[in-house]
PDB file of C-alpha atoms in Angstrom:
ATOM      1  CA  MET J   1      -8.171  95.397-107.083  1.00 90.00           C
ATOM      2  CA  ASN J   2     -10.290  98.129-105.515  1.00 93.00           C
ATOM      3  CA  TYR J   3     -14.003  97.691-104.855  1.00 96.00           C
ATOM      4  CA  ARG J   4     -17.019  99.942-104.409  1.00 95.00           C
ATOM      5  CA  SER J   5     -20.014  98.645-102.478  1.00 95.00           C
ATOM      6  CA  ILE J   6     -23.612  99.126-103.531  1.00 94.00           C
ATOM      7  CA  GLY J   7     -25.770  97.411-100.959  1.00 94.00           C
ATOM      8  CA  LYS J   8     -24.527  93.842-100.585  1.00 95.00           C
ATOM      9  CA  PHE J   9     -22.790  93.892-103.970  1.00 97.00           C
ATOM     10  CA  GLU J  10     -19.169  94.691-104.776  1.00 96.00           C
ATOM     11  CA  ILE J  11     -18.238  96.580-107.933  1.00 97.00           C
ATOM     12  CA  SER J  12     -14.625  95.876-108.822  1.00 97.00           C
ATOM     13  CA  ALA J  13     -12.530  98.578-110.460  1.00 97.00           C
ATOM     14  CA  LEU J  14     -12.632  96.356-113.549  1.00 97.00           C
ATOM     15  CA  THR J  15     -15.822  94.878-114.966  1.00 98.00           C
ATOM     16  CA  LEU J  16     -15.599  92.104-117.515  1.00 97.00           C
ATOM     17  CA  GLY J  17     -17.862  92.741-120.484  1.00 95.00           C
ATOM     18  CA  THR J  18     -19.289  89.610-122.061  1.00 95.00           C
ATOM     19  CA  VAL J  19     -20.579  90.778-125.438  1.00 92.00           C
ATOM     20  CA  SER J  20     -17.584  89.294-127.285  1.00 90.00           C
ATOM     21  CA  LEU J  21     -18.163  85.973-125.486  1.00 92.00           C
ATOM     22  CA  GLY J  22     -21.788  85.776-126.522  1.00 90.00           C
ATOM     23  CA  ILE J  23     -21.799  86.956-130.144  1.00 84.00           C
ATOM     24  CA  PRO J  24     -19.287  87.661-132.928  1.00 78.00           C
ATOM     25  CA  TYR J  25     -18.467  91.223-131.966  1.00 66.00           C
ATOM     26  CA  GLY J  26     -15.116  92.194-133.421  1.00 59.00           C
ATOM     27  CA  VAL J  27     -14.940  94.948-136.028  1.00 58.00           C
ATOM     28  CA  PHE J  28     -11.345  94.342-137.083  1.00 57.00           C
ATOM     29  CA  SER J  29      -9.457  91.289-138.298  1.00 54.00           C
ATOM     30  CA  GLY J  30      -8.037  89.055-135.596  1.00 56.00           C
ATOM     31  CA  GLN J  31     -11.013  89.551-133.265  1.00 58.00           C
ATOM     32  CA  GLN J  32     -12.767  86.211-132.764  1.00 73.00           C
ATOM     33  CA  GLN J  33     -15.478  84.885-130.461  1.00 81.00           C
ATOM     34  CA  PRO J  34     -14.091  82.169-128.152  1.00 84.00           C
ATOM     35  CA  ASP J  35     -15.819  78.795-127.957  1.00 88.00           C
ATOM     36  CA  ILE J  36     -17.959  77.875-124.939  1.00 92.00           C
ATOM     37  CA  ASP J  37     -15.189  76.080-123.032  1.00 93.00           C
ATOM     38  CA  ALA J  38     -12.731  78.932-123.558  1.00 91.00           C
ATOM     39  CA  ALA J  39     -15.352  81.491-122.528  1.00 93.00           C
ATOM     40  CA  GLY J  40     -16.102  79.574-119.344  1.00 94.00           C
ATOM     41  CA  GLN J  41     -12.413  79.387-118.468  1.00 95.00           C
ATOM     42  CA  LEU J  42     -12.059  83.101-119.104  1.00 95.00           C
ATOM     43  CA  LEU J  43     -14.945  83.900-116.720  1.00 97.00           C
ATOM     44  CA  ARG J  44     -13.491  81.663-113.999  1.00 97.00           C
ATOM     45  CA  THR J  45     -10.065  83.261-114.406  1.00 97.00           C
ATOM     46  CA  ALA J  46     -11.614  86.702-114.080  1.00 97.00           C
ATOM     47  CA  LEU J  47     -12.954  85.695-110.666  1.00 97.00           C
ATOM     48  CA  GLN J  48      -9.512  84.416-109.690  1.00 96.00           C
ATOM     49  CA  LEU J  49      -8.035  87.790-110.664  1.00 96.00           C
ATOM     50  CA  GLY J  50     -10.417  89.582-108.315  1.00 96.00           C
ATOM     51  CA  ILE J  51     -13.035  90.770-110.799  1.00 97.00           C
ATOM     52  CA  ARG J  52     -16.407  90.811-109.070  1.00 97.00           C
ATOM     53  CA  SER J  53     -18.591  92.607-111.622  1.00 98.00           C
ATOM     54  CA  PHE J  54     -19.703  91.366-115.019  1.00 98.00           C
ATOM     55  CA  ASP J  55     -21.582  93.206-117.760  1.00 97.00           C
ATOM     56  CA  THR J  56     -24.048  91.468-120.057  1.00 97.00           C
ATOM     57  CA  ALA J  57     -27.370  91.950-121.855  1.00 95.00           C
ATOM     58  CA  ARG J  58     -30.219  90.010-123.423  1.00 94.00           C
ATOM     59  CA  GLU J  59     -28.963  90.877-126.899  1.00 92.00           C
ATOM     60  CA  TYR J  60     -25.467  89.472-126.294  1.00 93.00           C
ATOM     61  CA  GLY J  61     -26.300  86.038-127.677  1.00 92.00           C
ATOM     62  CA  ILE J  62     -25.312  83.284-125.215  1.00 94.00           C
ATOM     63  CA  ALA J  63     -23.516  85.637-122.808  1.00 95.00           C
ATOM     64  CA  GLU J  64     -26.190  85.431-120.100  1.00 97.00           C
ATOM     65  CA  GLN J  65     -26.212  81.638-120.333  1.00 96.00           C
ATOM     66  CA  LEU J  66     -22.435  81.570-119.914  1.00 96.00           C
ATOM     67  CA  LEU J  67     -22.703  83.711-116.795  1.00 97.00           C
ATOM     68  CA  GLY J  68     -25.580  81.566-115.574  1.00 97.00           C
ATOM     69  CA  ALA J  69     -23.322  78.518-115.773  1.00 96.00           C
ATOM     70  CA  LEU J  70     -20.719  80.417-113.741  1.00 95.00           C
ATOM     71  CA  VAL J  71     -23.342  81.277-111.106  1.00 96.00           C
ATOM     72  CA  ALA J  72     -24.395  77.625-110.963  1.00 95.00           C
ATOM     73  CA  GLU J  73     -20.774  76.635-110.284  1.00 94.00           C
ATOM     74  CA  GLY J  74     -20.636  79.173-107.463  1.00 94.00           C
ATOM     75  CA  VAL J  75     -19.413  82.761-107.323  1.00 95.00           C
ATOM     76  CA  PRO J  76     -18.046  84.785-104.385  1.00 95.00           C
ATOM     77  CA  PRO J  77     -20.621  86.598-102.231  1.00 93.00           C
ATOM     78  CA  GLY J  78     -21.269  90.101-103.502  1.00 95.00           C
ATOM     79  CA  THR J  79     -20.562  89.317-107.146  1.00 97.00           C
ATOM     80  CA  ALA J  80     -22.462  91.895-109.198  1.00 97.00           C
ATOM     81  CA  ILE J  81     -23.929  90.961-112.570  1.00 98.00           C
ATOM     82  CA  VAL J  82     -25.177  93.858-114.668  1.00 98.00           C
ATOM     83  CA  SER J  83     -27.688  93.157-117.400  1.00 98.00           C
ATOM     84  CA  LYS J  84     -29.890  95.377-119.548  1.00 97.00           C
ATOM     85  CA  PHE J  85     -33.290  95.612-121.143  1.00 96.00           C
ATOM     86  CA  LYS J  86     -34.418  97.328-124.308  1.00 94.00           C
ATOM     87  CA  ILE J  87     -37.831  98.479-125.450  1.00 95.00           C
ATOM     88  CA  THR J  88     -39.092  98.828-128.995  1.00 95.00           C
ATOM     89  CA  SER J  89     -39.600 102.185-130.669  1.00 93.00           C
ATOM     90  CA  ALA J  90     -43.368 101.659-130.405  1.00 94.00           C
ATOM     91  CA  ALA J  91     -43.056 101.236-126.630  1.00 95.00           C
ATOM     92  CA  VAL J  92     -41.358 104.611-126.193  1.00 93.00           C
ATOM     93  CA  ALA J  93     -44.764 106.220-126.680  1.00 91.00           C
ATOM     94  CA  ASP J  94     -46.669 103.506-124.789  1.00 94.00           C
ATOM     95  CA  PRO J  95     -45.726 103.280-121.067  1.00 93.00           C
ATOM     96  CA  ALA J  96     -47.765 100.113-120.485  1.00 95.00           C
ATOM     97  CA  LEU J  97     -46.076  98.313-123.384  1.00 97.00           C
ATOM     98  CA  ALA J  98     -42.664  99.556-122.248  1.00 96.00           C
ATOM     99  CA  LYS J  99     -43.238  98.210-118.746  1.00 97.00           C
ATOM    100  CA  GLN J 100     -44.357  94.834-120.082  1.00 97.00           C
ATOM    101  CA  GLN J 101     -41.320  94.557-122.339  1.00 97.00           C
ATOM    102  CA  ALA J 102     -39.018  95.495-119.452  1.00 97.00           C
ATOM    103  CA  TYR J 103     -40.549  92.888-117.140  1.00 98.00           C
ATOM    104  CA  ASP J 104     -40.408  90.186-119.819  1.00 97.00           C
ATOM    105  CA  SER J 105     -36.746  90.964-120.498  1.00 97.00           C
ATOM    106  CA  VAL J 106     -35.717  91.003-116.836  1.00 98.00           C
ATOM    107  CA  ARG J 107     -37.493  87.711-116.104  1.00 98.00           C
ATOM    108  CA  ALA J 108     -35.783  86.111-119.103  1.00 97.00           C
ATOM    109  CA  SER J 109     -32.421  87.389-117.855  1.00 97.00           C
ATOM    110  CA  LEU J 110     -33.030  85.944-114.401  1.00 98.00           C
ATOM    111  CA  ARG J 111     -33.774  82.519-115.885  1.00 97.00           C
ATOM    112  CA  CYS J 112     -30.617  82.570-118.006  1.00 97.00           C
ATOM    113  CA  LEU J 113     -28.434  83.864-115.182  1.00 97.00           C
ATOM    114  CA  ASN J 114     -29.734  81.424-112.532  1.00 97.00           C
ATOM    115  CA  LEU J 115     -30.591  84.353-110.279  1.00 97.00           C
ATOM    116  CA  ASP J 116     -33.638  85.249-108.194  1.00 96.00           C
ATOM    117  CA  GLN J 117     -32.783  88.934-108.342  1.00 97.00           C
ATOM    118  CA  LEU J 118     -30.687  90.879-110.806  1.00 98.00           C
ATOM    119  CA  PRO J 119     -28.075  92.924-108.875  1.00 97.00           C
ATOM    120  CA  ILE J 120     -28.063  95.783-111.397  1.00 97.00           C
ATOM    121  CA  CYS J 121     -30.369  96.319-114.351  1.00 97.00           C
ATOM    122  CA  LEU J 122     -29.886  99.074-116.909  1.00 97.00           C
ATOM    123  CA  PHE J 123     -32.222 100.439-119.543  1.00 96.00           C
ATOM    124  CA  HIS J 124     -30.341 100.282-122.843  1.00 95.00           C
ATOM    125  CA  MET J 125     -30.827 103.690-124.456  1.00 93.00           C
ATOM    126  CA  VAL J 126     -31.120 103.573-128.234  1.00 90.00           C
ATOM    127  CA  SER J 127     -29.915 106.386-130.446  1.00 85.00           C
ATOM    128  CA  GLY J 128     -32.916 108.161-131.914  1.00 87.00           C
ATOM    129  CA  TYR J 129     -35.303 107.529-129.026  1.00 92.00           C
ATOM    130  CA  ASP J 130     -36.900 110.675-127.622  1.00 91.00           C
ATOM    131  CA  PRO J 131     -34.849 111.508-124.498  1.00 91.00           C
ATOM    132  CA  GLY J 132     -37.777 113.353-122.938  1.00 92.00           C
ATOM    133  CA  ALA J 133     -40.067 110.346-123.263  1.00 93.00           C
ATOM    134  CA  VAL J 134     -37.376 108.066-121.870  1.00 92.00           C
ATOM    135  CA  CYS J 135     -36.741 110.370-118.915  1.00 91.00           C
ATOM    136  CA  ALA J 136     -40.455 110.395-118.147  1.00 91.00           C
ATOM    137  CA  MET J 137     -40.912 106.636-118.393  1.00 93.00           C
ATOM    138  CA  VAL J 138     -37.791 104.723-117.381  1.00 93.00           C
ATOM    139  CA  PRO J 139     -37.439 105.860-113.737  1.00 94.00           C
ATOM    140  CA  GLU J 140     -40.952 104.574-112.974  1.00 95.00           C
ATOM    141  CA  ILE J 141     -40.195 101.227-114.619  1.00 96.00           C
ATOM    142  CA  ILE J 142     -36.954 100.890-112.639  1.00 96.00           C
ATOM    143  CA  GLU J 143     -38.672 101.770-109.365  1.00 95.00           C
ATOM    144  CA  SER J 144     -41.367  99.178-110.077  1.00 96.00           C
ATOM    145  CA  LEU J 145     -38.783  96.467-110.816  1.00 97.00           C
ATOM    146  CA  VAL J 146     -37.017  97.297-107.541  1.00 96.00           C
ATOM    147  CA  GLN J 147     -40.265  97.214-105.549  1.00 96.00           C
ATOM    148  CA  GLU J 148     -41.147  93.837-107.061  1.00 97.00           C
ATOM    149  CA  GLY J 149     -37.736  92.521-105.977  1.00 97.00           C
ATOM    150  CA  LEU J 150     -36.740  91.575-109.513  1.00 98.00           C
ATOM    151  CA  ILE J 151     -33.741  93.916-109.463  1.00 97.00           C
ATOM    152  CA  ALA J 152     -31.724  95.419-106.625  1.00 97.00           C
ATOM    153  CA  TYR J 153     -30.585  98.600-108.397  1.00 96.00           C
ATOM    154  CA  GLY J 154     -31.416 100.240-111.701  1.00 95.00           C
ATOM    155  CA  GLY J 155     -29.976 102.723-114.115  1.00 96.00           C
ATOM    156  CA  ILE J 156     -29.323 103.432-117.752  1.00 96.00           C
ATOM    157  CA  SER J 157     -26.734 102.502-120.375  1.00 96.00           C
ATOM    158  CA  LEU J 158     -26.192 105.507-122.609  1.00 93.00           C
ATOM    159  CA  ASP J 159     -25.645 105.457-126.344  1.00 87.00           C
ATOM    160  CA  HIS J 160     -23.307 108.447-126.448  1.00 86.00           C
ATOM    161  CA  LEU J 161     -21.494 110.650-123.963  1.00 89.00           C
ATOM    162  CA  LEU J 162     -23.547 113.807-124.461  1.00 88.00           C
ATOM    163  CA  GLU J 163     -26.599 112.087-122.954  1.00 89.00           C
ATOM    164  CA  LEU J 164     -24.796 111.872-119.623  1.00 92.00           C
ATOM    165  CA  LYS J 165     -25.741 115.254-118.184  1.00 89.00           C
ATOM    166  CA  ARG J 166     -29.449 114.795-118.825  1.00 89.00           C
ATOM    167  CA  PHE J 167     -29.855 111.284-117.439  1.00 91.00           C
ATOM    168  CA  ALA J 168     -27.443 111.661-114.516  1.00 90.00           C
ATOM    169  CA  ALA J 169     -29.781 114.271-113.049  1.00 88.00           C
ATOM    170  CA  LEU J 170     -32.642 111.769-112.597  1.00 89.00           C
ATOM    171  CA  PRO J 171     -32.923 110.776-108.891  1.00 85.00           C
ATOM    172  CA  ALA J 172     -34.063 107.216-109.726  1.00 84.00           C
ATOM    173  CA  ILE J 173     -30.918 106.579-111.776  1.00 89.00           C
ATOM    174  CA  ASN J 174     -28.350 105.140-109.358  1.00 89.00           C
ATOM    175  CA  VAL J 175     -26.164 103.530-112.009  1.00 95.00           C
ATOM    176  CA  LEU J 176     -24.921 104.804-115.363  1.00 96.00           C
ATOM    177  CA  GLN J 177     -22.928 103.132-118.094  1.00 97.00           C
ATOM    178  CA  ILE J 178     -21.264 105.504-120.541  1.00 95.00           C
ATOM    179  CA  PRO J 179     -18.984 105.290-123.583  1.00 94.00           C
ATOM    180  CA  VAL J 180     -15.866 107.327-122.827  1.00 95.00           C
ATOM    181  CA  ASN J 181     -12.315 107.390-124.160  1.00 96.00           C
ATOM    182  CA  ILE J 182      -9.367 109.735-124.627  1.00 97.00           C
ATOM    183  CA  TRP J 183     -10.586 110.816-128.071  1.00 97.00           C
ATOM    184  CA  ASP J 184     -14.011 111.914-126.822  1.00 95.00           C
ATOM    185  CA  GLN J 185     -13.377 115.337-125.338  1.00 95.00           C
ATOM    186  CA  ARG J 186     -16.930 116.681-125.727  1.00 92.00           C
ATOM    187  CA  LEU J 187     -17.385 116.865-121.960  1.00 92.00           C
ATOM    188  CA  ALA J 188     -13.748 117.541-121.091  1.00 86.00           C
ATOM    189  CA  ASP J 189     -13.345 119.575-117.913  1.00 85.00           C
ATOM    190  CA  ASP J 190     -17.128 119.669-117.428  1.00 90.00           C
ATOM    191  CA  PRO J 191     -18.212 119.756-113.753  1.00 92.00           C
ATOM    192  CA  ILE J 192     -20.415 116.715-114.397  1.00 92.00           C
ATOM    193  CA  TRP J 193     -17.503 114.406-113.519  1.00 91.00           C
ATOM    194  CA  ASP J 194     -17.053 115.882-110.049  1.00 90.00           C
ATOM    195  CA  ALA J 195     -20.845 115.956-109.582  1.00 90.00           C
ATOM    196  CA  LEU J 196     -21.079 112.226-110.297  1.00 90.00           C
ATOM    197  CA  ALA J 197     -18.450 111.539-107.655  1.00 88.00           C
ATOM    198  CA  ALA J 198     -20.125 113.840-105.125  1.00 90.00           C
ATOM    199  CA  GLU J 199     -23.554 112.282-105.661  1.00 89.00           C
ATOM    200  CA  GLY J 200     -22.234 108.748-105.239  1.00 88.00           C
ATOM    201  CA  LYS J 201     -23.510 107.484-108.583  1.00 92.00           C
ATOM    202  CA  ILE J 202     -22.121 104.168-109.798  1.00 95.00           C
ATOM    203  CA  VAL J 203     -20.541 104.863-113.200  1.00 96.00           C
ATOM    204  CA  PHE J 204     -19.334 102.141-115.543  1.00 97.00           C
ATOM    205  CA  ALA J 205     -17.087 103.349-118.364  1.00 96.00           C
ATOM    206  CA  ARG J 206     -17.054 101.335-121.577  1.00 95.00           C
ATOM    207  CA  SER J 207     -15.437 101.802-125.023  1.00 94.00           C
ATOM    208  CA  VAL J 208     -12.091 102.743-123.492  1.00 95.00           C
ATOM    209  CA  PHE J 209     -10.369 101.552-126.685  1.00 95.00           C
ATOM    210  CA  LEU J 210     -13.265 102.578-128.973  1.00 94.00           C
ATOM    211  CA  LYS J 211     -13.938  98.978-130.107  1.00 89.00           C
ATOM    212  CA  GLY J 212     -10.211  98.558-130.717  1.00 90.00           C
ATOM    213  CA  LEU J 213      -9.807 101.511-133.098  1.00 94.00           C
ATOM    214  CA  LEU J 214      -7.390 103.298-130.758  1.00 96.00           C
ATOM    215  CA  LEU J 215      -5.077 100.286-130.834  1.00 93.00           C
ATOM    216  CA  ARG J 216      -4.945  99.869-134.620  1.00 93.00           C
ATOM    217  CA  HIS J 217      -2.018 100.683-136.907  1.00 92.00           C
ATOM    218  CA  PRO J 218      -2.841 103.583-139.266  1.00 92.00           C
ATOM    219  CA  GLY J 219      -1.962 101.436-142.282  1.00 89.00           C
ATOM    220  CA  GLU J 220      -4.661  98.910-141.366  1.00 90.00           C
ATOM    221  CA  LEU J 221      -7.518 101.391-141.602  1.00 92.00           C
ATOM    222  CA  THR J 222     -10.116 101.180-144.343  1.00 92.00           C
ATOM    223  CA  GLY J 223     -13.187 103.125-145.419  1.00 91.00           C
ATOM    224  CA  ASP J 224     -14.022 106.266-143.518  1.00 89.00           C
ATOM    225  CA  LEU J 225     -11.768 105.138-140.665  1.00 93.00           C
ATOM    226  CA  LYS J 226      -8.779 106.293-142.733  1.00 92.00           C
ATOM    227  CA  ALA J 227      -9.550 109.709-141.262  1.00 93.00           C
ATOM    228  CA  ALA J 228      -8.468 108.322-137.880  1.00 95.00           C
ATOM    229  CA  ALA J 229      -4.860 107.766-138.996  1.00 96.00           C
ATOM    230  CA  TYR J 230      -3.595 111.182-137.870  1.00 96.00           C
ATOM    231  CA  PHE J 231      -5.158 110.855-134.428  1.00 97.00           C
ATOM    232  CA  ILE J 232      -3.805 107.316-133.963  1.00 97.00           C
ATOM    233  CA  GLU J 233      -0.319 108.612-134.782  1.00 97.00           C
ATOM    234  CA  GLN J 234      -0.729 111.442-132.275  1.00 97.00           C
ATOM    235  CA  LEU J 235      -1.959 108.997-129.654  1.00 97.00           C
ATOM    236  CA  GLY J 236       1.211 106.977-130.133  1.00 97.00           C
ATOM    237  CA  THR J 237       3.312 110.122-129.729  1.00 97.00           C
ATOM    238  CA  PHE J 238       1.632 111.067-126.458  1.00 98.00           C
ATOM    239  CA  ALA J 239       1.942 107.532-125.087  1.00 97.00           C
ATOM    240  CA  LYS J 240       5.627 107.406-126.002  1.00 97.00           C
ATOM    241  CA  ALA J 241       6.221 110.719-124.210  1.00 96.00           C
ATOM    242  CA  CYS J 242       4.966 109.032-121.031  1.00 96.00           C
ATOM    243  CA  ASP J 243       6.886 105.803-121.670  1.00 96.00           C
ATOM    244  CA  MET J 244       3.527 104.036-121.859  1.00 96.00           C
ATOM    245  CA  SER J 245       1.920 101.694-124.333  1.00 95.00           C
ATOM    246  CA  VAL J 246      -1.044 103.140-126.201  1.00 96.00           C
ATOM    247  CA  ALA J 247      -3.341 100.747-124.317  1.00 95.00           C
ATOM    248  CA  GLU J 248      -1.968 101.899-120.969  1.00 96.00           C
ATOM    249  CA  PHE J 249      -2.311 105.568-121.942  1.00 97.00           C
ATOM    250  CA  CYS J 250      -5.949 105.130-123.025  1.00 97.00           C
ATOM    251  CA  PHE J 251      -6.822 103.044-119.985  1.00 96.00           C
ATOM    252  CA  CYS J 252      -5.231 105.338-117.416  1.00 96.00           C
ATOM    253  CA  TYR J 253      -6.973 108.374-118.876  1.00 97.00           C
ATOM    254  CA  VAL J 254     -10.388 106.870-118.179  1.00 96.00           C
ATOM    255  CA  ARG J 255      -9.346 105.286-114.884  1.00 95.00           C
ATOM    256  CA  ASP J 256      -8.353 108.674-113.474  1.00 94.00           C
ATOM    257  CA  LEU J 257     -11.474 110.580-114.501  1.00 93.00           C
ATOM    258  CA  PRO J 258     -13.328 111.644-111.336  1.00 91.00           C
ATOM    259  CA  GLY J 259     -16.617 109.837-110.929  1.00 90.00           C
ATOM    260  CA  ILE J 260     -15.645 106.617-112.730  1.00 95.00           C
ATOM    261  CA  THR J 261     -16.408 103.555-110.604  1.00 96.00           C
ATOM    262  CA  SER J 262     -15.395 100.720-112.905  1.00 97.00           C
ATOM    263  CA  ILE J 263     -14.014 100.211-116.409  1.00 97.00           C
ATOM    264  CA  VAL J 264     -15.857  97.691-118.567  1.00 97.00           C
ATOM    265  CA  PHE J 265     -13.455  95.826-120.815  1.00 93.00           C
ATOM    266  CA  GLY J 266     -13.702  92.857-123.113  1.00 90.00           C
ATOM    267  CA  ALA J 267     -11.320  89.953-123.571  1.00 90.00           C
ATOM    268  CA  GLU J 268     -11.378  87.075-126.034  1.00 88.00           C
ATOM    269  CA  THR J 269      -8.360  85.212-124.632  1.00 91.00           C
ATOM    270  CA  LEU J 270      -6.757  84.610-121.252  1.00 94.00           C
ATOM    271  CA  GLN J 271      -3.761  86.647-122.381  1.00 93.00           C
ATOM    272  CA  GLN J 272      -5.961  89.658-123.176  1.00 91.00           C
ATOM    273  CA  LEU J 273      -7.719  89.266-119.840  1.00 94.00           C
ATOM    274  CA  LYS J 274      -4.455  89.304-117.909  1.00 94.00           C
ATOM    275  CA  GLU J 275      -2.998  92.155-119.973  1.00 93.00           C
ATOM    276  CA  ASN J 276      -6.056  94.338-119.434  1.00 92.00           C
ATOM    277  CA  THR J 277      -6.145  93.534-115.734  1.00 94.00           C
ATOM    278  CA  GLY J 278      -2.510  94.611-115.513  1.00 93.00           C
ATOM    279  CA  LEU J 279      -3.364  98.038-116.944  1.00 93.00           C
ATOM    280  CA  LEU J 280      -5.209  98.885-113.738  1.00 92.00           C
ATOM    281  CA  THR J 281      -1.919  99.592-111.946  1.00 91.00           C
ATOM    282  CA  GLY J 282      -0.543 101.843-114.686  1.00 90.00           C
ATOM    283  CA  ARG J 283       1.042 105.187-113.869  1.00 92.00           C
ATOM    284  CA  LYS J 284      -0.773 108.490-113.897  1.00 95.00           C
ATOM    285  CA  ILE J 285      -0.424 110.486-117.112  1.00 97.00           C
ATOM    286  CA  PRO J 286       1.726 113.614-116.509  1.00 97.00           C
ATOM    287  CA  ALA J 287      -0.437 116.740-116.469  1.00 96.00           C
ATOM    288  CA  GLU J 288       1.441 118.532-119.248  1.00 97.00           C
ATOM    289  CA  VAL J 289       1.102 115.582-121.645  1.00 97.00           C
ATOM    290  CA  LEU J 290      -2.534 115.092-120.725  1.00 97.00           C
ATOM    291  CA  GLU J 291      -3.413 118.705-121.507  1.00 96.00           C
ATOM    292  CA  LYS J 292      -1.714 118.507-124.908  1.00 97.00           C
ATOM    293  CA  ALA J 293      -3.544 115.271-125.693  1.00 97.00           C
ATOM    294  CA  LYS J 294      -6.909 116.679-124.677  1.00 96.00           C
ATOM    295  CA  ALA J 295      -6.357 119.737-126.856  1.00 96.00           C
ATOM    296  CA  CYS J 296      -5.397 117.571-129.836  1.00 96.00           C
ATOM    297  CA  PHE J 297      -8.335 115.205-129.515  1.00 97.00           C
ATOM    298  CA  ARG J 298     -10.916 117.967-129.297  1.00 95.00           C
ATOM    299  CA  ASN J 299     -10.620 117.930-133.097  1.00 92.00           C
ATOM    300  CA  VAL J 300     -11.573 114.263-133.576  1.00 95.00           C
ATOM    301  CA  PRO J 301     -14.561 114.146-135.981  1.00 93.00           C
ATOM    302  CA  GLU J 302     -17.737 113.061-134.232  1.00 91.00           C
ATOM    303  CA  ASN J 303     -18.401 110.229-136.692  1.00 91.00           C
ATOM    304  CA  LEU J 304     -15.190 108.501-135.560  1.00 94.00           C
ATOM    305  CA  LEU J 305     -16.558 108.436-132.013  1.00 92.00           C
ATOM    306  CA  ALA J 306     -19.712 106.495-133.021  1.00 88.00           C
ATOM    307  CA  PRO J 307     -18.932 102.906-134.118  1.00 88.00           C
ATOM    308  CA  ARG J 308     -22.509 102.400-135.315  1.00 85.00           C
ATOM    309  CA  THR J 309     -21.815 104.901-138.122  1.00 87.00           C
ATOM    310  CA  TRP J 310     -18.504 103.414-139.324  1.00 89.00           C
ATOM    311  CA  LYS J 311     -18.236 102.296-142.919  1.00 86.00           C
ATOM    312  CA  LEU J 312     -15.195 100.054-143.296  1.00 81.00           C
TER     313      LEU J 312
END
C-alpha cells in the first residue's frame, strides 16, 4: 500500500467509502447493507490491510457513528477520516446561513466521529447549485473552519467530472473528490490531470465502477440502462484483450491517471474488501488497448454517466 502525506495524516492509495455501511445504497439486486457487527469487522479489517483513509458524510446514515466506534477502539496515528457538509439551496445565496450550516454540520460530525478535529472536510457540491456562488463562498467557509481548528484541511466533493477544472483552480481547495471511470472520457487527455499532480492537490477518485453498472451483465439491465449493454460488452472485450477481469481493467484505468491520490471504493463484505484491495497491484493497461477503449467510450451517452438520472 502506498501513502501520500498531508500534514500529519496519511492518505492510502485506497480509501474505504462508508456510504454502503451507513444506508441502503445498492442500485442493483444482490447489493445489501451489512449489519452493525459486520460493518465494524469490515472497518477493522480495512485497517489490517493497510487502509488509512476513510470517506464518510453526514448524510450516510450511521456511517459516521460506525467510524466513531472505530476511533474509540483506537486507530493508527495518521489515519485520515474524510467527511462532508452540505448547505441548502437557500444558503447558496446567503453566506451567513451557509457558514452556520457548515459549522453545525462539522460539529455534528466531530461528535459522531469521536474527534476533536476533522482531518479533511469537503463541501458536497449539489447538481444545480450556481457554481459561481459556490466558488465565491466555499473557500471562505473552509478557511474559517481551518482557522477555528475544527478541520485540518478542506476541499470539495464534485457532483460531476466537468466541474473539476473550475474548482481545482481555487487556491483554498487543497482536496478534491471526483467521480471518474473508464466510460467518462469528457476530460480525456486534458492537461488538468498533469496540473493536479504538479500542484500537489489531493484527489480522491470515486465511482470507479459507476455504482456497479460497469460490472453488470448486459442481460440484467432494465429501464434506460439497457442502452449500456453495448458498452458493457465492449468493456469485456477490452479487458479480455489484456487478460484482465473487467473490475481490474476499470480499476487500473483510474489508478494510473496522473493526479489521482487515492481511489474511494465501497465494500459490503470482507470478500469484496479483499478483492478490491487486491486490484491495487493490477497490471498496467497496454497503451494500444487503452487508446481503443478511450475512443470507444467517448460515445457513452451522458445520462449513463449520471446515476441520479437513471430510471431502472
